[in-house]
mmCIF file of N, CA and C in Angstrom:
data_model
loop_
_atom_site.group_PDB
_atom_site.id
_atom_site.type_symbol
_atom_site.label_atom_id
_atom_site.label_comp_id
_atom_site.label_asym_id
_atom_site.label_seq_id
_atom_site.Cartn_x
_atom_site.Cartn_y
_atom_site.Cartn_z
ATOM 1 N N UNK A 851 207.275 124.746 245.266
ATOM 2 C CA UNK A 851 206.423 124.254 245.516
ATOM 3 C C UNK A 851 205.731 123.416 244.391
ATOM 4 N N UNK A 852 205.120 121.998 244.337
ATOM 5 C CA UNK A 852 205.122 121.487 243.175
ATOM 6 C C UNK A 852 203.708 121.863 242.459
ATOM 7 N N UNK A 853 203.561 122.022 241.503
ATOM 8 C CA UNK A 853 201.996 122.441 240.905
ATOM 9 C C UNK A 853 200.713 121.846 241.456
ATOM 10 N N UNK A 854 200.464 122.965 241.633
ATOM 11 C CA UNK A 854 199.201 122.931 242.085
ATOM 12 C C UNK A 854 199.003 123.126 243.390
ATOM 13 N N UNK A 855 200.365 123.234 243.624
ATOM 14 C CA UNK A 855 200.407 123.853 245.494
ATOM 15 C C UNK A 855 200.998 124.754 245.433
ATOM 16 N N UNK A 856 200.845 125.667 246.820
ATOM 17 C CA UNK A 856 201.188 126.697 246.749
ATOM 18 C C UNK A 856 201.365 126.874 248.490
ATOM 19 N N UNK A 857 201.577 128.477 248.887
ATOM 20 C CA UNK A 857 200.946 128.719 250.125
ATOM 21 C C UNK A 857 202.664 128.802 251.084
ATOM 22 N N UNK A 858 202.518 128.658 252.560
ATOM 23 C CA UNK A 858 203.978 128.425 253.132
ATOM 24 C C UNK A 858 203.718 127.026 252.965
ATOM 25 N N UNK A 859 205.081 126.218 253.218
ATOM 26 C CA UNK A 859 205.433 124.858 253.353
ATOM 27 C C UNK A 859 205.014 124.199 252.015
ATOM 28 N N UNK A 860 203.788 124.877 251.048
ATOM 29 C CA UNK A 860 203.367 124.096 249.702
ATOM 30 C C UNK A 860 202.532 123.484 249.939
ATOM 31 N N UNK A 861 202.400 123.405 251.088
ATOM 32 C CA UNK A 861 200.517 122.370 252.023
ATOM 33 C C UNK A 861 199.598 123.191 251.212
ATOM 34 N N UNK A 862 199.262 124.135 250.803
ATOM 35 C CA UNK A 862 198.000 124.348 250.081
ATOM 36 C C UNK A 862 197.300 124.167 248.720
ATOM 37 N N UNK A 863 196.537 123.695 248.329
ATOM 38 C CA UNK A 863 196.254 123.228 247.413
ATOM 39 C C UNK A 863 195.634 124.287 246.721
ATOM 40 N N UNK A 864 195.934 124.509 245.523
ATOM 41 C CA UNK A 864 195.763 125.547 244.779
ATOM 42 C C UNK A 864 194.369 125.735 243.611
ATOM 43 N N UNK A 865 192.904 126.406 244.401
ATOM 44 C CA UNK A 865 191.816 126.499 243.742
ATOM 45 C C UNK A 865 191.695 127.146 242.463
ATOM 46 N N UNK A 866 191.131 126.724 241.699
ATOM 47 C CA UNK A 866 190.651 127.432 240.028
ATOM 48 C C UNK A 866 189.338 128.655 240.366
ATOM 49 N N UNK A 867 189.400 129.701 240.189
ATOM 50 C CA UNK A 867 188.467 130.441 240.828
ATOM 51 C C UNK A 867 186.937 130.265 239.822
ATOM 52 N N UNK A 868 186.077 130.385 240.790
ATOM 53 C CA UNK A 868 184.400 129.947 240.735
ATOM 54 C C UNK A 868 184.112 130.860 239.725
ATOM 55 N N UNK A 869 182.682 130.930 239.245
ATOM 56 C CA UNK A 869 181.659 131.788 237.900
ATOM 57 C C UNK A 869 180.488 130.759 238.573
ATOM 58 N N UNK A 870 179.564 132.093 237.899
ATOM 59 C CA UNK A 870 178.491 131.409 237.577
ATOM 60 C C UNK A 870 178.447 130.793 236.058
ATOM 61 N N UNK A 871 177.943 129.384 235.829
ATOM 62 C CA UNK A 871 177.747 128.623 235.121
ATOM 63 C C UNK A 871 176.237 129.448 234.367
ATOM 64 N N UNK A 872 176.321 128.419 233.075
ATOM 65 C CA UNK A 872 175.303 128.635 232.451
ATOM 66 C C UNK A 872 174.189 128.126 232.759
ATOM 67 N N UNK A 873 174.195 127.257 233.211
ATOM 68 C CA UNK A 873 173.165 126.206 234.326
ATOM 69 C C UNK A 873 172.109 126.927 235.198
ATOM 70 N N UNK A 874 173.108 128.376 235.748
ATOM 71 C CA UNK A 874 172.950 128.971 236.792
ATOM 72 C C UNK A 874 173.941 128.861 238.161
ATOM 73 N N UNK A 875 174.372 127.032 237.866
ATOM 74 C CA UNK A 875 175.476 127.151 239.276
ATOM 75 C C UNK A 875 176.384 127.293 239.421
ATOM 76 N N UNK A 876 177.368 127.496 240.216
ATOM 77 C CA UNK A 876 178.541 127.988 240.188
ATOM 78 C C UNK A 876 179.608 126.910 240.036
ATOM 79 N N UNK A 877 180.337 127.268 239.570
ATOM 80 C CA UNK A 877 181.919 126.114 239.729
ATOM 81 C C UNK A 877 182.638 126.572 238.794
ATOM 82 N N UNK A 878 183.633 125.610 238.833
ATOM 83 C CA UNK A 878 185.480 126.085 239.445
ATOM 84 C C UNK A 878 185.501 126.880 237.500
ATOM 85 N N UNK A 879 185.855 127.857 237.183
ATOM 86 C CA UNK A 879 186.178 128.085 235.520
ATOM 87 C C UNK A 879 184.880 128.445 235.035
ATOM 88 N N UNK A 880 184.000 128.507 236.200
ATOM 89 C CA UNK A 880 182.300 128.806 235.194
ATOM 90 C C UNK A 880 182.392 127.989 234.118
ATOM 91 N N UNK A 881 182.528 126.689 234.698
ATOM 92 C CA UNK A 881 181.683 125.471 233.800
ATOM 93 C C UNK A 881 182.111 125.424 232.404
ATOM 94 N N UNK A 882 183.343 126.598 232.255
ATOM 95 C CA UNK A 882 183.439 126.912 230.484
ATOM 96 C C UNK A 882 185.254 126.802 230.461
ATOM 97 N N UNK A 883 185.648 126.158 231.338
ATOM 98 C CA UNK A 883 187.273 125.684 231.335
ATOM 99 C C UNK A 883 187.565 124.991 232.034
ATOM 100 N N UNK A 884 188.782 124.447 232.013
ATOM 101 C CA UNK A 884 189.467 123.285 232.922
ATOM 102 C C UNK A 884 190.325 123.781 233.945
ATOM 103 N N UNK A 885 190.228 123.084 234.907
ATOM 104 C CA UNK A 885 190.887 123.844 236.041
ATOM 105 C C UNK A 885 192.190 122.673 236.198
ATOM 106 N N UNK A 886 193.556 123.272 235.677
ATOM 107 C CA UNK A 886 194.985 122.645 235.550
ATOM 108 C C UNK A 886 195.755 123.403 237.459
ATOM 109 N N UNK A 887 196.191 122.830 238.359
ATOM 110 C CA UNK A 887 197.179 122.852 239.067
ATOM 111 C C UNK A 887 196.684 124.207 239.662
ATOM 112 N N UNK A 888 195.421 124.663 239.298
ATOM 113 C CA UNK A 888 194.840 126.068 240.282
ATOM 114 C C UNK A 888 194.891 127.380 239.144
ATOM 115 N N UNK A 889 194.795 126.727 238.019
ATOM 116 C CA UNK A 889 194.855 127.829 236.392
ATOM 117 C C UNK A 889 193.665 127.406 235.738
ATOM 118 N N UNK A 890 192.762 128.186 235.497
ATOM 119 C CA UNK A 890 191.925 127.789 233.931
ATOM 120 C C UNK A 890 192.253 128.355 233.175
ATOM 121 N N UNK A 891 192.077 126.913 232.191
ATOM 122 C CA UNK A 891 192.470 126.866 230.991
ATOM 123 C C UNK A 891 190.706 126.821 229.880
ATOM 124 N N UNK A 892 190.659 128.197 229.573
ATOM 125 C CA UNK A 892 189.397 128.495 228.746
ATOM 126 C C UNK A 892 188.772 127.375 227.700
ATOM 127 N N UNK A 893 187.857 126.684 227.336
ATOM 128 C CA UNK A 893 186.805 126.542 226.257
ATOM 129 C C UNK A 893 187.457 127.398 225.201
ATOM 130 N N UNK A 894 187.113 127.231 224.008
ATOM 131 C CA UNK A 894 186.921 128.350 222.543
ATOM 132 C C UNK A 894 185.653 128.558 223.051
ATOM 133 N N UNK A 895 185.774 130.146 222.601
ATOM 134 C CA UNK A 895 184.994 131.318 223.299
ATOM 135 C C UNK A 895 184.641 131.937 224.219
ATOM 136 N N UNK A 896 185.728 131.453 225.345
ATOM 137 C CA UNK A 896 185.609 132.337 226.281
ATOM 138 C C UNK A 896 187.003 132.245 227.156
ATOM 139 N N UNK A 897 186.955 133.356 227.718
ATOM 140 C CA UNK A 897 188.240 133.854 228.442
ATOM 141 C C UNK A 897 188.306 134.642 229.913
ATOM 142 N N UNK A 898 189.197 134.858 230.359
ATOM 143 C CA UNK A 898 189.725 135.417 231.805
ATOM 144 C C UNK A 898 189.787 134.656 232.148
ATOM 145 N N UNK A 899 190.237 135.369 234.058
ATOM 146 C CA UNK A 899 191.048 134.536 235.095
ATOM 147 C C UNK A 899 189.720 133.228 235.054
ATOM 148 N N UNK A 900 188.307 133.620 235.487
ATOM 149 C CA UNK A 900 187.549 132.323 235.954
ATOM 150 C C UNK A 900 186.694 132.042 234.235
ATOM 151 N N UNK A 901 187.265 132.319 233.220
ATOM 152 C CA UNK A 901 186.581 131.942 231.889
ATOM 153 C C UNK A 901 184.966 132.318 231.425
ATOM 154 N N UNK A 902 184.363 133.429 232.685
ATOM 155 C CA UNK A 902 183.573 133.582 232.521
ATOM 156 C C UNK A 902 182.907 135.090 231.603
ATOM 157 N N UNK A 903 183.989 134.981 230.596
ATOM 158 C CA UNK A 903 183.733 135.918 229.473
ATOM 159 C C UNK A 903 183.794 135.886 228.133
ATOM 160 N N UNK A 904 183.249 135.478 227.396
ATOM 161 C CA UNK A 904 182.312 135.234 226.230
ATOM 162 C C UNK A 904 183.239 135.786 225.233
ATOM 163 N N UNK A 905 184.039 135.044 224.393
ATOM 164 C CA UNK A 905 184.603 135.376 223.501
ATOM 165 C C UNK A 905 183.795 135.862 222.017
ATOM 166 N N UNK A 906 183.528 137.075 221.323
ATOM 167 C CA UNK A 906 182.534 137.401 220.612
ATOM 168 C C UNK A 906 183.376 137.883 219.098
ATOM 169 N N UNK A 907 183.249 137.538 218.138
ATOM 170 C CA UNK A 907 183.680 137.974 216.854
ATOM 171 C C UNK A 907 182.722 139.158 216.258
ATOM 172 N N UNK A 908 183.809 140.343 215.982
ATOM 173 C CA UNK A 908 182.733 141.485 214.772
ATOM 174 C C UNK A 908 181.800 141.481 214.226
ATOM 175 N N UNK A 909 180.371 141.922 214.375
ATOM 176 C CA UNK A 909 179.453 141.625 214.157
ATOM 177 C C UNK A 909 179.262 140.036 213.652
ATOM 178 N N UNK A 910 179.729 138.763 214.589
ATOM 179 C CA UNK A 910 179.540 137.738 214.045
ATOM 180 C C UNK A 910 179.931 137.291 212.872
ATOM 181 N N UNK A 911 180.836 137.604 212.258
ATOM 182 C CA UNK A 911 181.759 137.039 211.214
ATOM 183 C C UNK A 911 180.264 137.703 210.197
ATOM 184 N N UNK A 912 179.352 138.304 210.032
ATOM 185 C CA UNK A 912 178.182 138.856 208.726
ATOM 186 C C UNK A 912 177.717 137.073 208.815
ATOM 187 N N UNK A 913 177.913 136.534 209.027
ATOM 188 C CA UNK A 913 177.006 135.125 208.849
ATOM 189 C C UNK A 913 178.459 134.374 207.992
ATOM 190 N N UNK A 914 179.439 134.675 207.298
ATOM 191 C CA UNK A 914 180.296 134.413 206.494
ATOM 192 C C UNK A 914 180.758 133.696 207.205
ATOM 193 N N UNK A 915 181.320 133.398 208.239
ATOM 194 C CA UNK A 915 182.452 132.599 208.675
ATOM 195 C C UNK A 915 182.684 132.238 209.917
ATOM 196 N N UNK A 916 183.432 131.327 210.866
ATOM 197 C CA UNK A 916 183.290 131.388 211.954
ATOM 198 C C UNK A 916 183.924 131.982 213.098
ATOM 199 N N UNK A 917 183.391 131.874 214.271
ATOM 200 C CA UNK A 917 184.046 132.663 215.078
ATOM 201 C C UNK A 917 184.656 131.422 215.450
ATOM 202 N N UNK A 918 186.217 132.147 216.199
ATOM 203 C CA UNK A 918 187.429 131.404 216.243
ATOM 204 C C UNK A 918 188.296 131.851 217.372
ATOM 205 N N UNK A 919 187.840 131.606 219.005
ATOM 206 C CA UNK A 919 188.150 132.534 219.700
ATOM 207 C C UNK A 919 188.796 134.160 219.575
ATOM 208 N N UNK A 920 187.445 134.138 219.102
ATOM 209 C CA UNK A 920 187.171 136.168 218.831
ATOM 210 C C UNK A 920 188.173 136.178 217.391
ATOM 211 N N UNK A 921 188.582 135.611 216.422
ATOM 212 C CA UNK A 921 188.435 135.741 215.648
ATOM 213 C C UNK A 921 188.097 135.272 214.201
ATOM 214 N N UNK A 922 187.779 135.685 213.287
ATOM 215 C CA UNK A 922 186.341 135.314 212.532
ATOM 216 C C UNK A 922 187.238 134.627 211.182
ATOM 217 N N UNK A 923 186.668 133.408 211.094
ATOM 218 C CA UNK A 923 187.522 132.843 209.921
ATOM 219 C C UNK A 923 186.315 132.407 208.900
ATOM 220 N N UNK A 924 186.777 132.958 207.872
ATOM 221 C CA UNK A 924 185.787 133.465 206.542
ATOM 222 C C UNK A 924 185.556 131.874 205.592
ATOM 223 N N UNK A 925 184.446 131.941 205.482
ATOM 224 C CA UNK A 925 184.195 130.667 204.037
ATOM 225 C C UNK A 925 184.862 131.327 203.064
ATOM 226 N N UNK A 926 184.854 131.004 202.164
ATOM 227 C CA UNK A 926 185.974 130.938 200.716
ATOM 228 C C UNK A 926 184.793 132.100 200.270
ATOM 229 N N UNK A 927 186.371 133.325 199.348
ATOM 230 C CA UNK A 927 184.845 134.577 198.929
ATOM 231 C C UNK A 927 184.920 135.822 199.672
ATOM 232 N N UNK A 928 185.169 135.251 200.820
ATOM 233 C CA UNK A 928 185.012 136.575 201.528
ATOM 234 C C UNK A 928 186.843 136.694 202.454
ATOM 235 N N UNK A 929 187.056 137.924 203.047
ATOM 236 C CA UNK A 929 187.758 138.191 203.853
ATOM 237 C C UNK A 929 187.820 139.414 204.875
ATOM 238 N N UNK A 930 188.473 139.737 205.220
ATOM 239 C CA UNK A 930 188.128 140.626 206.311
ATOM 240 C C UNK A 930 188.274 140.583 207.751
ATOM 241 N N UNK A 931 188.415 141.185 208.981
ATOM 242 C CA UNK A 931 188.062 141.053 210.104
ATOM 243 C C UNK A 931 186.634 140.641 210.461
ATOM 244 N N UNK A 932 185.895 141.079 209.936
ATOM 245 C CA UNK A 932 184.609 140.277 209.976
ATOM 246 C C UNK A 932 183.994 139.529 208.864
ATOM 247 N N UNK A 933 184.895 139.379 207.399
ATOM 248 C CA UNK A 933 184.438 138.817 206.426
ATOM 249 C C UNK A 933 183.246 139.103 205.620
ATOM 250 N N UNK A 934 183.955 140.481 206.260
ATOM 251 C CA UNK A 934 183.005 141.946 205.128
ATOM 252 C C UNK A 934 183.397 141.973 203.596
ATOM 253 N N UNK A 935 184.293 141.431 203.446
ATOM 254 C CA UNK A 935 184.999 141.896 202.249
ATOM 255 C C UNK A 935 184.807 140.838 201.277
ATOM 256 N N UNK A 936 183.990 140.938 200.007
ATOM 257 C CA UNK A 936 184.033 140.050 198.756
ATOM 258 C C UNK A 936 185.622 139.813 198.074
ATOM 259 N N UNK A 937 185.768 138.707 198.095
ATOM 260 C CA UNK A 937 186.986 138.543 197.016
ATOM 261 C C UNK A 937 186.484 138.261 195.996
ATOM 262 N N UNK A 938 186.843 138.784 194.577
ATOM 263 C CA UNK A 938 186.345 138.818 193.089
ATOM 264 C C UNK A 938 187.497 137.632 192.722
ATOM 265 N N UNK A 939 186.331 137.467 191.358
ATOM 266 C CA UNK A 939 187.416 136.144 191.134
ATOM 267 C C UNK A 939 188.812 136.777 190.297
ATOM 268 N N UNK A 940 189.182 138.353 190.194
ATOM 269 C CA UNK A 940 190.160 139.072 189.869
ATOM 270 C C UNK A 940 191.203 138.980 191.094
ATOM 271 N N UNK A 941 190.861 138.898 192.272
ATOM 272 C CA UNK A 941 191.553 139.194 193.691
ATOM 273 C C UNK A 941 191.423 140.162 194.062
ATOM 274 N N UNK A 942 190.825 141.294 193.029
ATOM 275 C CA UNK A 942 190.410 142.160 193.890
ATOM 276 C C UNK A 942 189.134 142.459 195.010
ATOM 277 N N UNK A 943 189.136 143.466 195.758
ATOM 278 C CA UNK A 943 188.737 143.213 197.064
ATOM 279 C C UNK A 943 187.815 144.333 197.490
ATOM 280 N N UNK A 944 186.545 143.739 197.413
ATOM 281 C CA UNK A 944 185.424 144.551 197.448
ATOM 282 C C UNK A 944 184.098 144.632 198.742
ATOM 283 N N UNK A 945 183.786 145.486 199.459
ATOM 284 C CA UNK A 945 183.309 145.506 200.201
ATOM 285 C C UNK A 945 181.794 145.084 199.929
ATOM 286 N N UNK A 946 181.346 144.032 200.354
ATOM 287 C CA UNK A 946 180.031 143.103 200.762
ATOM 288 C C UNK A 946 178.927 143.938 202.037
ATOM 289 N N UNK A 947 177.713 144.414 201.121
ATOM 290 C CA UNK A 947 176.695 144.169 202.271
ATOM 291 C C UNK A 947 176.231 143.117 203.263
ATOM 292 N N UNK A 948 175.353 143.846 204.122
ATOM 293 C CA UNK A 948 175.042 142.529 205.201
ATOM 294 C C UNK A 948 174.529 141.251 204.509
ATOM 295 N N UNK A 949 173.866 140.596 205.432
ATOM 296 C CA UNK A 949 173.549 139.078 204.791
ATOM 297 C C UNK A 949 172.462 139.589 204.276
ATOM 298 N N UNK A 950 171.612 139.560 205.163
ATOM 299 C CA UNK A 950 169.834 139.783 204.783
ATOM 300 C C UNK A 950 169.276 140.998 203.729
ATOM 301 N N UNK A 951 170.393 141.636 203.271
ATOM 302 C CA UNK A 951 170.548 142.857 202.358
ATOM 303 C C UNK A 951 169.479 142.477 201.419
ATOM 304 N N UNK A 952 168.923 143.246 200.870
ATOM 305 C CA UNK A 952 168.590 142.694 199.555
ATOM 306 C C UNK A 952 168.819 143.554 198.188
ATOM 307 N N UNK A 953 168.965 143.334 196.676
ATOM 308 C CA UNK A 953 169.052 143.695 195.673
ATOM 309 C C UNK A 953 168.403 144.567 195.105
ATOM 310 N N UNK A 954 168.523 145.701 194.123
ATOM 311 C CA UNK A 954 167.850 146.213 193.759
ATOM 312 C C UNK A 954 167.278 145.459 192.368
#
């Protein structure tokens, strides 16, 4: 079959799955992706067959990074799965506390 068609004789147009959109309406790919030839290609931050599953990062990157498709991209000076590790000027790794913690 040509892309976007299926079924007996390749005459059926392939439809993307629908899901509830953020505004409560129903839409192809949950309004969080693009339908191409019957398959959803999800926007960043969404996953699943119908793009209805939000992709989150661990601890929301502790406020020290940006979540990109479920992976933290840490700001300079921090590293780790959730940007929890402070990198000292000597290059040694130290675990940093939560962003809103107070030092004594």
